[in-house]
C-alpha cells in the first residue's frame, strides 16, 4: 500500500517523519538493516530520489549510518533515539496546546482534558 | 559491479559497449526490415488482387487458344482499315497501306470480360493510390507518426521503405494491366520453340502475324502509367511536406494558394515532358519530373514537420 | 548527474503565432520532471520538437548532448496522448513491433506488467475501451529501457482506480540513469512523484524548481501553485 501524504508540505520531510516513527516505535529496531532506497521507495510508492533525501537526512540526524559491507543500519545510540523521540513528542504537544489556545482554553483546562481523553 | 544510490547493481562498462555495437547493426538493417514489413502490408491490395483481376483476360486467352487454327478461326472477324486507327498507342501492323484489326465475334462473354477487366483495374488502381498515399500520410503526418517515426532510423530510409514497395506494387499492377490487355486481344502461340503473341492486328493475306518475345507488351503504356504514379505519389507527398513547413508563418488560405500553384506547375511540367518524350521517342524524358520530385521529397522529408504544432 | 535535455532559446511558431517563445530549460539524468501547463500552451509542441516530429524556428535542442535525430530517437520513449496502435490487431502484434524496431525493448517486463493488470496478450485492441488501450500503450512504452521518457498526459484517459498502477509503473522504469518528463494539467494525481516542476506560460518557462522546495516556499500543494499561476489563463484555444 502506498503511503499517504499531504502534498502541501515537502514530501521528503513526511517520508523522513514516517521512518523516524518506525525507528522510535521499534518497527526498525536498533542496529537492524534498513531496506534499500529502491525497496523502500517501492513500498511507499514514492520517487526514489525523495526517499534518498529522507534517508540522507536520517544519517545527518545520526539515526542511521551507512556501513560499507552491510548497507544502511539503524543507530544503536539509545540516547540519540530518545532525544528524537522527545523532540517529536514535544512537537505533538505543542500542536495540541496551540489547538487548545485557538479554542480559548487555558493551559490547566487543556491539561485536564488531556488526562481524560483516550487514544483512539 | 557497483551500486548506485538507489541500491541497484549497475552493469559493467564492457557489456554496455557490446550492446551499443549490436544496436548499430540493428539500426543498419532496420530500413530493409521496414521495407519488407510495408511490402507485406501492401501485398494483398497491390499484388494479389491485381493478379486475380487478370483472370477474365486469361479466360479469353483460353478461348483464343482453343480456336487456334490459322485462317479457320470461327470466332475471329477481320476488318480492314485504309488509315491508321484512332488510338496511336495501339500496336498495329501494316501492309500494302492497309491496317487490319481482328475481333472475337459470337462470343458474348468477350465484351463482359473486357468490361470487367477494364473497370476492375480502374477500381484497383484508384484504391491502390488511395491506400498507398494514405499509408505515407498516416506515417509521416497522421496518427502513426508518434510510433513509426520514433523508430531509430533516418527519415529518408523510412520514406524509401514506403515508396519502393509502393512503386513495385504499382508497376506490377500496370504490367498486369498491359498483359491482360494483350490477353484480351490475341492468342499466344509457340513459334519455333519460342512463345509468341498472335497479333490480331495482322494481314489477312499473310496469315497470322507474329511478334516474338516480350515485344507484344505495350511497354510505353506501362511507362506512362508509372510516370503518372510517380508524379501523383511523390507530388502529393511533396505538397503536404511543403504545406507543413509553410504553416509556421502563413495562414491556411495563403498556403492553399501556394499549394494550388505548385500543383498546376507540376501538372504542366509533367504534361510537357510526356508529350516531348513521345514525340522524340525518348522515354527517359518522361522521368525527369518524377526524379526531380523524388529529390524534393527526400530533401523535405529530412526536416519534415507534423501539420499541427 | 549529467544534463540529459538542454534547450536554449527555443522558438516555434504556428500560423504566425509563437507557440514557444525563447524557451530555455534543462533536465538532468535521474529526475522525474513535471511539465505543467494548461492545454494548448505548448507542452505537446515541446515533446514533438524533442522527438523530431517538428523542427524549431530557432534555438537549440540537445538530448544527451546530441542534436535531434535518429540517435536521440533511439534513447527516447515517447508516449503520445492518443492511441497509436490502430494498425495493430492484438497486443502481441504490438509487442512484436516494439521488439523488432526498438533495441531497448524489454519483453520480459512488458509481460510481467500485462499479467499484473490481467491483460492477455492475445486480446484484440478493438475489444478494448479507451482507458484500457491507453494502459496497454503506457505499459508498452514504459517497457523500453530508454534514457528519457516523455509521457504526454499519462493519467488522463485512465480512471482513478488504475492511476496507482500507472504511477508505480512509471517509478518502476525510473532509475539514476534515466529521466522522465511528464506533461500534464492534472497535477494532483502526479505531484507526489515529481522531483522537479516546470510550468509554461506564453511559450516560456514561468516557474520552475524542485518540488519540495516549492512546497516549502509556497506552503501549498503543487496543484494549488499551478492553479494560482494559471488562474486567469484559459489555455490558448486559438493556436491550433
mmCIF file of N, CA and C in Angstrom, chain A residues 91-117:
data_model
loop_
_atom_site.group_PDB
_atom_site.id
_atom_site.type_symbol
_atom_site.label_atom_id
_atom_site.label_comp_id
_atom_site.label_asym_id
_atom_site.label_seq_id
_atom_site.Cartn_x
_atom_site.Cartn_y
_atom_site.Cartn_z
ATOM 1 N N UNK A 91 6.806 18.368 19.887
ATOM 2 C CA UNK A 91 6.107 18.973 18.740
ATOM 3 C C UNK A 91 4.628 18.661 18.762
ATOM 4 N N UNK A 92 4.320 17.382 19.028
ATOM 5 C CA UNK A 92 2.918 16.977 19.069
ATOM 6 C C UNK A 92 2.190 17.724 20.178
ATOM 7 N N UNK A 93 2.863 17.829 21.314
ATOM 8 C CA UNK A 93 2.269 18.527 22.456
ATOM 9 C C UNK A 93 2.040 19.994 22.119
ATOM 10 N N UNK A 94 3.046 20.588 21.477
ATOM 11 C CA UNK A 94 2.925 21.988 21.104
ATOM 12 C C UNK A 94 1.716 22.200 20.199
ATOM 13 N N UNK A 95 1.542 21.299 19.269
ATOM 14 C CA UNK A 95 0.400 21.416 18.345
ATOM 15 C C UNK A 95 -0.903 21.330 19.111
ATOM 16 N N UNK A 96 -0.917 20.388 20.068
ATOM 17 C CA UNK A 96 -2.134 20.225 20.883
ATOM 18 C C UNK A 96 -2.445 21.526 21.627
ATOM 19 N N UNK A 97 -1.421 22.065 22.273
ATOM 20 C CA UNK A 97 -1.610 23.289 23.055
ATOM 21 C C UNK A 97 -2.058 24.442 22.167
ATOM 22 N N UNK A 98 -1.508 24.512 20.933
ATOM 23 C CA UNK A 98 -1.917 25.576 20.023
ATOM 24 C C UNK A 98 -3.390 25.431 19.663
ATOM 25 N N UNK A 99 -3.793 24.170 19.433
ATOM 26 C CA UNK A 99 -5.202 23.930 19.094
ATOM 27 C C UNK A 99 -6.099 24.350 20.260
ATOM 28 N N UNK A 100 -5.690 24.034 21.498
ATOM 29 C CA UNK A 100 -6.476 24.393 22.693
ATOM 30 C C UNK A 100 -6.549 25.903 22.835
ATOM 31 N N UNK A 101 -5.430 26.578 22.523
ATOM 32 C CA UNK A 101 -5.390 28.033 22.619
ATOM 33 C C UNK A 101 -6.397 28.656 21.671
ATOM 34 N N UNK A 102 -6.463 28.085 20.448
ATOM 35 C CA UNK A 102 -7.424 28.572 19.451
ATOM 36 C C UNK A 102 -8.849 28.452 19.959
ATOM 37 N N UNK A 103 -9.087 27.404 20.792
ATOM 38 C CA UNK A 103 -10.433 27.204 21.329
ATOM 39 C C UNK A 103 -10.695 28.103 22.543
ATOM 40 N N UNK A 104 -9.621 28.785 22.942
ATOM 41 C CA UNK A 104 -9.784 29.715 24.082
ATOM 42 C C UNK A 104 -9.676 29.036 25.437
ATOM 43 N N UNK A 105 -9.083 27.851 25.460
ATOM 44 C CA UNK A 105 -8.937 27.137 26.728
ATOM 45 C C UNK A 105 -7.622 27.489 27.396
ATOM 46 N N UNK A 106 -7.600 27.489 28.739
ATOM 47 C CA UNK A 106 -6.364 27.772 29.465
ATOM 48 C C UNK A 106 -5.506 26.532 29.493
ATOM 49 N N UNK A 107 -4.235 26.718 29.968
ATOM 50 C CA UNK A 107 -3.319 25.595 29.983
ATOM 51 C C UNK A 107 -3.809 24.502 30.940
ATOM 52 N N UNK A 108 -4.354 24.932 32.092
ATOM 53 C CA UNK A 108 -4.850 23.937 33.059
ATOM 54 C C UNK A 108 -6.011 23.149 32.475
ATOM 55 N N UNK A 109 -6.941 23.875 31.830
ATOM 56 C CA UNK A 109 -8.084 23.194 31.212
ATOM 57 C C UNK A 109 -7.602 22.206 30.160
ATOM 58 N N UNK A 110 -6.619 22.647 29.384
ATOM 59 C CA UNK A 110 -6.063 21.773 28.342
ATOM 60 C C UNK A 110 -5.477 20.514 28.963
ATOM 61 N N UNK A 111 -4.746 20.667 30.054
ATOM 62 C CA UNK A 111 -4.113 19.507 30.706
ATOM 63 C C UNK A 111 -5.147 18.536 31.256
ATOM 64 N N UNK A 112 -6.230 19.070 31.841
ATOM 65 C CA UNK A 112 -7.225 18.157 32.419
ATOM 66 C C UNK A 112 -7.961 17.384 31.336
ATOM 67 N N UNK A 113 -8.206 18.042 30.214
ATOM 68 C CA UNK A 113 -8.828 17.322 29.091
ATOM 69 C C UNK A 113 -7.916 16.196 28.651
ATOM 70 N N UNK A 114 -6.609 16.516 28.628
ATOM 71 C CA UNK A 114 -5.618 15.533 28.205
ATOM 72 C C UNK A 114 -5.691 14.288 29.070
ATOM 73 N N UNK A 115 -5.859 14.471 30.363
ATOM 74 C CA UNK A 115 -5.900 13.316 31.256
ATOM 75 C C UNK A 115 -7.109 12.450 31.008
ATOM 76 N N UNK A 116 -8.200 13.089 30.598
ATOM 77 C CA UNK A 116 -9.443 12.330 30.415
ATOM 78 C C UNK A 116 -9.500 11.550 29.111
ATOM 79 N N UNK A 117 -8.847 12.099 28.079
ATOM 80 C CA UNK A 117 -9.014 11.542 26.713
ATOM 81 C C UNK A 117 -8.256 10.229 26.514
#
